[in-house]
Short mmCIF file of C-alpha atoms in Angstrom, two decimals:
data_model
loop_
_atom_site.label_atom_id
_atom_site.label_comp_id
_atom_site.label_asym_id
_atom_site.label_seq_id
_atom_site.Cartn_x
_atom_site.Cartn_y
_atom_site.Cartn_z
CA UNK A 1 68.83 54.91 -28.53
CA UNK A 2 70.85 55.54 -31.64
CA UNK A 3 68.95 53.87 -35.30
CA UNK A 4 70.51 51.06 -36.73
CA UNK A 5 72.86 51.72 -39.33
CA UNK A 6 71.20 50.82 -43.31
CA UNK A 7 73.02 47.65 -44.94
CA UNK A 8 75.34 49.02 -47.51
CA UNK A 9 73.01 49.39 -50.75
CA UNK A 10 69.74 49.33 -48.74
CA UNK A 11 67.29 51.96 -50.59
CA UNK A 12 66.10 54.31 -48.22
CA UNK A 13 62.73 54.61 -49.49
CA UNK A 14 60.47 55.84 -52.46
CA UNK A 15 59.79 59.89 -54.15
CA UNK A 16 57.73 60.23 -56.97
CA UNK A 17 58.68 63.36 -59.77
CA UNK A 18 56.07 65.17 -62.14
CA UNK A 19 57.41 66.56 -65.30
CA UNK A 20 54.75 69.47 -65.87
CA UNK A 21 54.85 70.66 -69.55
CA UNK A 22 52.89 73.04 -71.70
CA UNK A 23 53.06 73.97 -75.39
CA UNK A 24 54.91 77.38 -75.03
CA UNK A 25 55.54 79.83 -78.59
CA UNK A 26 58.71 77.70 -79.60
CA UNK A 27 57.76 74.43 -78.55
CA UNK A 28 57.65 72.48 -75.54
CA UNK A 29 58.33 73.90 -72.31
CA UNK A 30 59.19 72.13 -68.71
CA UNK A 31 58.30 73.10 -65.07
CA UNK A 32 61.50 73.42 -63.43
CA UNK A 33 62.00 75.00 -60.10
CA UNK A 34 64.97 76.46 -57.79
CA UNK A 35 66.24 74.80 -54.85
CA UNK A 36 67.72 77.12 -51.92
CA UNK A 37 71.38 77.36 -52.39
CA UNK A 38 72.22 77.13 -48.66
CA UNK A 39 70.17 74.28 -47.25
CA UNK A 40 68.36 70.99 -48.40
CA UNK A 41 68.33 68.56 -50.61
CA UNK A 42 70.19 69.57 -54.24
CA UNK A 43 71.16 72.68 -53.12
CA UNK A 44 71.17 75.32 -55.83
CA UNK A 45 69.89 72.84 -58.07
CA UNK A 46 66.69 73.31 -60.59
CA UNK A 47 64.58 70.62 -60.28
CA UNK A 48 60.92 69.06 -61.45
CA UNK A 49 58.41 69.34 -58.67
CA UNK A 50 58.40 66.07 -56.32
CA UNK A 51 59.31 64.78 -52.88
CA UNK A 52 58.93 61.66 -50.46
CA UNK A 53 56.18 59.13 -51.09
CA UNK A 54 54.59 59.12 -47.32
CA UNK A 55 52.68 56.32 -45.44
CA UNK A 56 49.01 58.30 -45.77
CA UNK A 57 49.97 58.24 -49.72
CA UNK A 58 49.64 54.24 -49.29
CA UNK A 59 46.21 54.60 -48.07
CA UNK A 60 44.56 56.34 -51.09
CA UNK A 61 42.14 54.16 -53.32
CA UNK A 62 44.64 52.16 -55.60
CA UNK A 63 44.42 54.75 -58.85
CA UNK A 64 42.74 53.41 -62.16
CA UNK A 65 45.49 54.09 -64.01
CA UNK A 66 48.63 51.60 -63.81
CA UNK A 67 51.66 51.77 -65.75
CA UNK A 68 52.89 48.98 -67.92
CA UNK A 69 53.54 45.52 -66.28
CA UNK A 70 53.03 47.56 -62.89
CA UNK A 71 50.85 45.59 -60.60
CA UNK A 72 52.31 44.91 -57.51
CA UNK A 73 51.97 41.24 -56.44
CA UNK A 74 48.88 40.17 -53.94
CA UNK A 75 49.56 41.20 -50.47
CA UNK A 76 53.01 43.89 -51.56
CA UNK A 77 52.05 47.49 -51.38
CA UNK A 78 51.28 49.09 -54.92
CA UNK A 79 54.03 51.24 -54.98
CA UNK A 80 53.96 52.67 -58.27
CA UNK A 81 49.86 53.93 -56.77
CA UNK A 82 51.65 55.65 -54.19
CA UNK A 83 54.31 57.76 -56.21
CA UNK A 84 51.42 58.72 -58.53
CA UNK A 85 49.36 59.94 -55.18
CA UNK A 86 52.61 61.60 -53.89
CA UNK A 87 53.85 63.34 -56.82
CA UNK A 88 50.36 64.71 -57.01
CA UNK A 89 50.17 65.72 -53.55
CA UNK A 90 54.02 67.21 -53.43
CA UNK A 91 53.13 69.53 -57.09
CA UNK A 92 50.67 70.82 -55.65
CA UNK A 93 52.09 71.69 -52.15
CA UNK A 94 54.93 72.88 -53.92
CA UNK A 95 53.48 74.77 -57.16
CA UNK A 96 50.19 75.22 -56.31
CA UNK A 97 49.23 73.80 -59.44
CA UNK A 98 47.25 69.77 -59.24
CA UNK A 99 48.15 67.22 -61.94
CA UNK A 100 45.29 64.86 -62.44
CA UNK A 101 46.68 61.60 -61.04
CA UNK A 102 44.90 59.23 -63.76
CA UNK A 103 46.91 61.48 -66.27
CA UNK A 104 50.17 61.01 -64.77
CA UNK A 105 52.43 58.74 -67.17
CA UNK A 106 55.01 57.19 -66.50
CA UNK A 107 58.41 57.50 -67.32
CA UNK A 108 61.00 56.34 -65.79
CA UNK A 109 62.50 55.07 -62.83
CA UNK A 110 65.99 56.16 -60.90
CA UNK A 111 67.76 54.71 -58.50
CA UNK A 112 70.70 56.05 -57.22
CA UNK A 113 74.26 54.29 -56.56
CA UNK A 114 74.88 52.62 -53.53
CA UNK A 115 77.43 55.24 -52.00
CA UNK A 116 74.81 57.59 -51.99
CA UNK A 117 73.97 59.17 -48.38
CA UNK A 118 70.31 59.03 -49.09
CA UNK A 119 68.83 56.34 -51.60
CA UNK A 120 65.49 56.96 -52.50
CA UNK A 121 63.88 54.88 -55.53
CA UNK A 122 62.26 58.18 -57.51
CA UNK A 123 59.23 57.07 -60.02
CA UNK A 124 58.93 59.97 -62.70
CA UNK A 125 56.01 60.99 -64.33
CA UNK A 126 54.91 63.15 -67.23
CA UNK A 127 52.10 65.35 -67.52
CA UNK A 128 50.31 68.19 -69.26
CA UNK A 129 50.43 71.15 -66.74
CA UNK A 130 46.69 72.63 -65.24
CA UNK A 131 45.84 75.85 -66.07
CA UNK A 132 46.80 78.36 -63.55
CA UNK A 133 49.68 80.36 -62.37
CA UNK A 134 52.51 78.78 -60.14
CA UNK A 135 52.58 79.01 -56.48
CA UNK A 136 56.09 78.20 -54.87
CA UNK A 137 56.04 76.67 -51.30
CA UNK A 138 58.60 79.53 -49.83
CA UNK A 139 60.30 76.55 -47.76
CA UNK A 140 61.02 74.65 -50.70
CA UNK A 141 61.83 76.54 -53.73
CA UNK A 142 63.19 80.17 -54.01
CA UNK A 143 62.21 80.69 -57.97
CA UNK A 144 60.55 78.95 -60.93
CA UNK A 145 60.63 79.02 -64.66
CA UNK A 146 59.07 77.32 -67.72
CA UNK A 147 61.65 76.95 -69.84
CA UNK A 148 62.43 74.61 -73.55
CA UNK A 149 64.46 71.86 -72.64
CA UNK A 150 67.54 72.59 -75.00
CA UNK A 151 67.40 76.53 -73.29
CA UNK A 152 67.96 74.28 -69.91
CA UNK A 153 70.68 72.03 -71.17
CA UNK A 154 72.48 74.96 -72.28
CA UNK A 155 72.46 76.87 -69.87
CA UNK A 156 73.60 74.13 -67.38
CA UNK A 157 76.41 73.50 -70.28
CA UNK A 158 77.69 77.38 -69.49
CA UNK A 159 77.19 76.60 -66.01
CA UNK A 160 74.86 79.45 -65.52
CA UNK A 161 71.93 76.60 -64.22
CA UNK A 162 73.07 73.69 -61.51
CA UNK A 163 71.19 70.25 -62.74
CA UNK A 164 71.20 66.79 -61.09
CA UNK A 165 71.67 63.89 -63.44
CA UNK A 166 68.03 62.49 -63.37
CA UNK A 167 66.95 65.82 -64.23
CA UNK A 168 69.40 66.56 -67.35
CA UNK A 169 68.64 63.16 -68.64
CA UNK A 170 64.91 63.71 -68.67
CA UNK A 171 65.49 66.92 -70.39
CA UNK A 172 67.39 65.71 -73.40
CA UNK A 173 64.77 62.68 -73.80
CA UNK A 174 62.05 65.24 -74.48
CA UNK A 175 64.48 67.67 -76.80
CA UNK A 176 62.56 65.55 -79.79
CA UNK A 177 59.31 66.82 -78.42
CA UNK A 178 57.05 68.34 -80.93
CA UNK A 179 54.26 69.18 -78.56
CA UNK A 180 52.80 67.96 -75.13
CA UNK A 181 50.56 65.68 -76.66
CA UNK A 182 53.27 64.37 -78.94
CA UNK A 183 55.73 63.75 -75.83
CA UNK A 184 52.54 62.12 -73.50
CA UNK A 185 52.29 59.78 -76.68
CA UNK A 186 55.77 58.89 -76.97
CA UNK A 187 55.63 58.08 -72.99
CA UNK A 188 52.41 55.97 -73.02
CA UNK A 189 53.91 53.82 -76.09
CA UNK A 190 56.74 53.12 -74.40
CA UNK A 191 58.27 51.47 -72.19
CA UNK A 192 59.72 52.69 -68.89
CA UNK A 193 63.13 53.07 -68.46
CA UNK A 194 64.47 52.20 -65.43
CA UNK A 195 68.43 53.48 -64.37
CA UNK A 196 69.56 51.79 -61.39
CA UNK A 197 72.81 54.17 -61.52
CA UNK A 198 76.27 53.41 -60.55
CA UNK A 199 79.08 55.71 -60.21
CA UNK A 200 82.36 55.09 -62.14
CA UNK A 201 85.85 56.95 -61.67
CA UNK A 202 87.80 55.80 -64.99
CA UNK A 203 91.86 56.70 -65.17
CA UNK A 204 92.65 60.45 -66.01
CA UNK A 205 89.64 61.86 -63.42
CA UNK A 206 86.72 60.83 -66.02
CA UNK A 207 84.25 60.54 -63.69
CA UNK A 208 80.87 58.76 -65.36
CA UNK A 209 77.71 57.83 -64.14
CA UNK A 210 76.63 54.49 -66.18
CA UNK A 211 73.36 52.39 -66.49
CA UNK A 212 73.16 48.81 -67.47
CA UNK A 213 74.23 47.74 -71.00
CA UNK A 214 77.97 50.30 -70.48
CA UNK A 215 80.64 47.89 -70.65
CA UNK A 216 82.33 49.54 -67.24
CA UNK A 217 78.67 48.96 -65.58
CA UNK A 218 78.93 45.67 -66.13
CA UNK A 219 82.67 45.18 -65.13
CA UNK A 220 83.10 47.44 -62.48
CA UNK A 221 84.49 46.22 -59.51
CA UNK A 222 82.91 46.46 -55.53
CA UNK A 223 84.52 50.05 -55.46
CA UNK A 224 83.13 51.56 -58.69
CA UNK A 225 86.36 51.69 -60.62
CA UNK A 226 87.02 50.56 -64.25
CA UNK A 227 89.88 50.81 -66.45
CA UNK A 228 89.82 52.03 -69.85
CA UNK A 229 87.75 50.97 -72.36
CA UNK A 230 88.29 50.00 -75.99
CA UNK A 231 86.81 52.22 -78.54
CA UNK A 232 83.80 49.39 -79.31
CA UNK A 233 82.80 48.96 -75.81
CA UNK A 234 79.57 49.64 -75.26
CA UNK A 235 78.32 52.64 -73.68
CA UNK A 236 75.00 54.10 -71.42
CA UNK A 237 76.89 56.64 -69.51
CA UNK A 238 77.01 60.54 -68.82
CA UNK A 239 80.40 62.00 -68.79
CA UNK A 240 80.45 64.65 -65.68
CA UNK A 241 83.43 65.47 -65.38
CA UNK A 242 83.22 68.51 -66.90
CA UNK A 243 80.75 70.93 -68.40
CA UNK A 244 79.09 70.95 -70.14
CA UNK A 245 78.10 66.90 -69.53
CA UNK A 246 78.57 63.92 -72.67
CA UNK A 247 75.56 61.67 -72.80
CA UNK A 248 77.00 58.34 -74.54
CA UNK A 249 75.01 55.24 -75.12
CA UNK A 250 75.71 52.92 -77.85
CA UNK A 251 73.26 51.97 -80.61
CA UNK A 252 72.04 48.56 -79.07
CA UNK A 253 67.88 49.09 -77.23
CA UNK A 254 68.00 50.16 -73.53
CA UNK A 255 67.81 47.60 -71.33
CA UNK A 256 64.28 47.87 -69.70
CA UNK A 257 63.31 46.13 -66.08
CA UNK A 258 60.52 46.86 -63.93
CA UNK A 259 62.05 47.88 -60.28
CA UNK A 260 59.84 45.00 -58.81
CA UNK A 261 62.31 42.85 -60.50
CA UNK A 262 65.12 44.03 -57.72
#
């Protein structure tokens, strides 16, 4: 019997991501690991440790920790409890290394546009990396490295490392990183950010993936086209049409929801 097709827009599901990081000899470093070229998910791509958020991960004991403004109303599943239990479970099956879950913080929240094949809601999480050297899962990842976040961004830049846009974002927020403990901090004092994504093609091949508060977020039509925009529009977009990528977000705060709120 074939499976029902998805309602346009439906989300697919929940993954949880854990940004590992440890104090390296020029600063802050990030867990990022090699996807096969040939097969899978992101092919090629370097990515943070993560995967699926699975049924058993539902059945844990809820975890002490919550983030802000997180609890899930009586009777829903606690979803956010479940992305901390399977981004714990998926580092470790995939690194070898285990991430306290009580320590995990959170970050932010993606979710992808609505002409992507697979939507899954991915709840990221920062933490200090456990002691102990990294053990790839040989169906999963093909290499590893610890590397500074502006060494990443550069070398995606020359095109000489493939990065998916949840991924190069996260970098560049911790570029400002002084230390672990200083980037944990920042993260716990915060607020979440959550990017419900949407794909824009603007004239002239810009192609743009924009967040609420751009002006062609808020204006695009049902096909995710925009025309130009005026020099004072506003802007929370990444310019991808070429390398290396253009992060542009104007000056006014992020606009913050909890993905309950959806």
């Amino acid at each position: 019997m074939d499976t029902p097709a998805r309602p346009p827009g439906e989300l697919h599901g929940d993954a949880a991501t854990v940004v590992l990081l440890r104090d390296g000899r020029a600063g802050v470093e990030a867990l990022l690991l090699e996807r096969p070229g040939h097969r899978g998910s992101f092919a090629g791509a370097w990515v943070f440790p993560g995967g699926h958020v699975d049924p058993e991960d539902y059945r844990g004991e809820t975890a002490g920790r919550r983030g802000r403004g997180a609890a899930a109303p009586e009777g829903e599943p606690d979803v956010e409890s479940a992305a901390r239990r399977a981004g714990v479970r998926e580092t470790e099956e995939e690194t070898g290394l285990r991430p306290d879950a009580g320590a995990l913080v959170p970050l932010s929240v993606w979710v992808p546009p609505v002409e992507a094949p697979k939507r899954l809601r991915t709840w990221f999480f920062l933490a200090r990396s456990p002691a102990g050297d990294v053990a790839l899962s040989p169906d999963e990842h093909v290499d590893h490295r610890w590397i500074a976040p502006a060494e990443a961004l550069e070398r995606h830049g020359r095109g000489d490392m493939s990065l998916v846009v949840p991924t190069w974002v996260t970098l560049r927020g911790l570029l400002g990183a002084r230390s672990v403990g200083h980037a944990l901090q920042e993260a716990a004092t915060g607020e979440r950010a959550v990017f419900r994504s949407r794909r824009i093609e603007e004239p002239g091949g810009r192609e743009v993936i924009a967040w609420a508060g751009d002006a062609a977020y808020d204006a695009a039509d049902d096909a995710g086209t925009h025309g130009s925009l005026g020099a004072a529009a506003a802007r929370h977009r990444l310019d991808i049409t070429s390398l290396p990528w253009v992060f542009e977000r104007s000056s006014s705060p992020l606009l913050r929801q909890h993905p309950a709120d959806d």
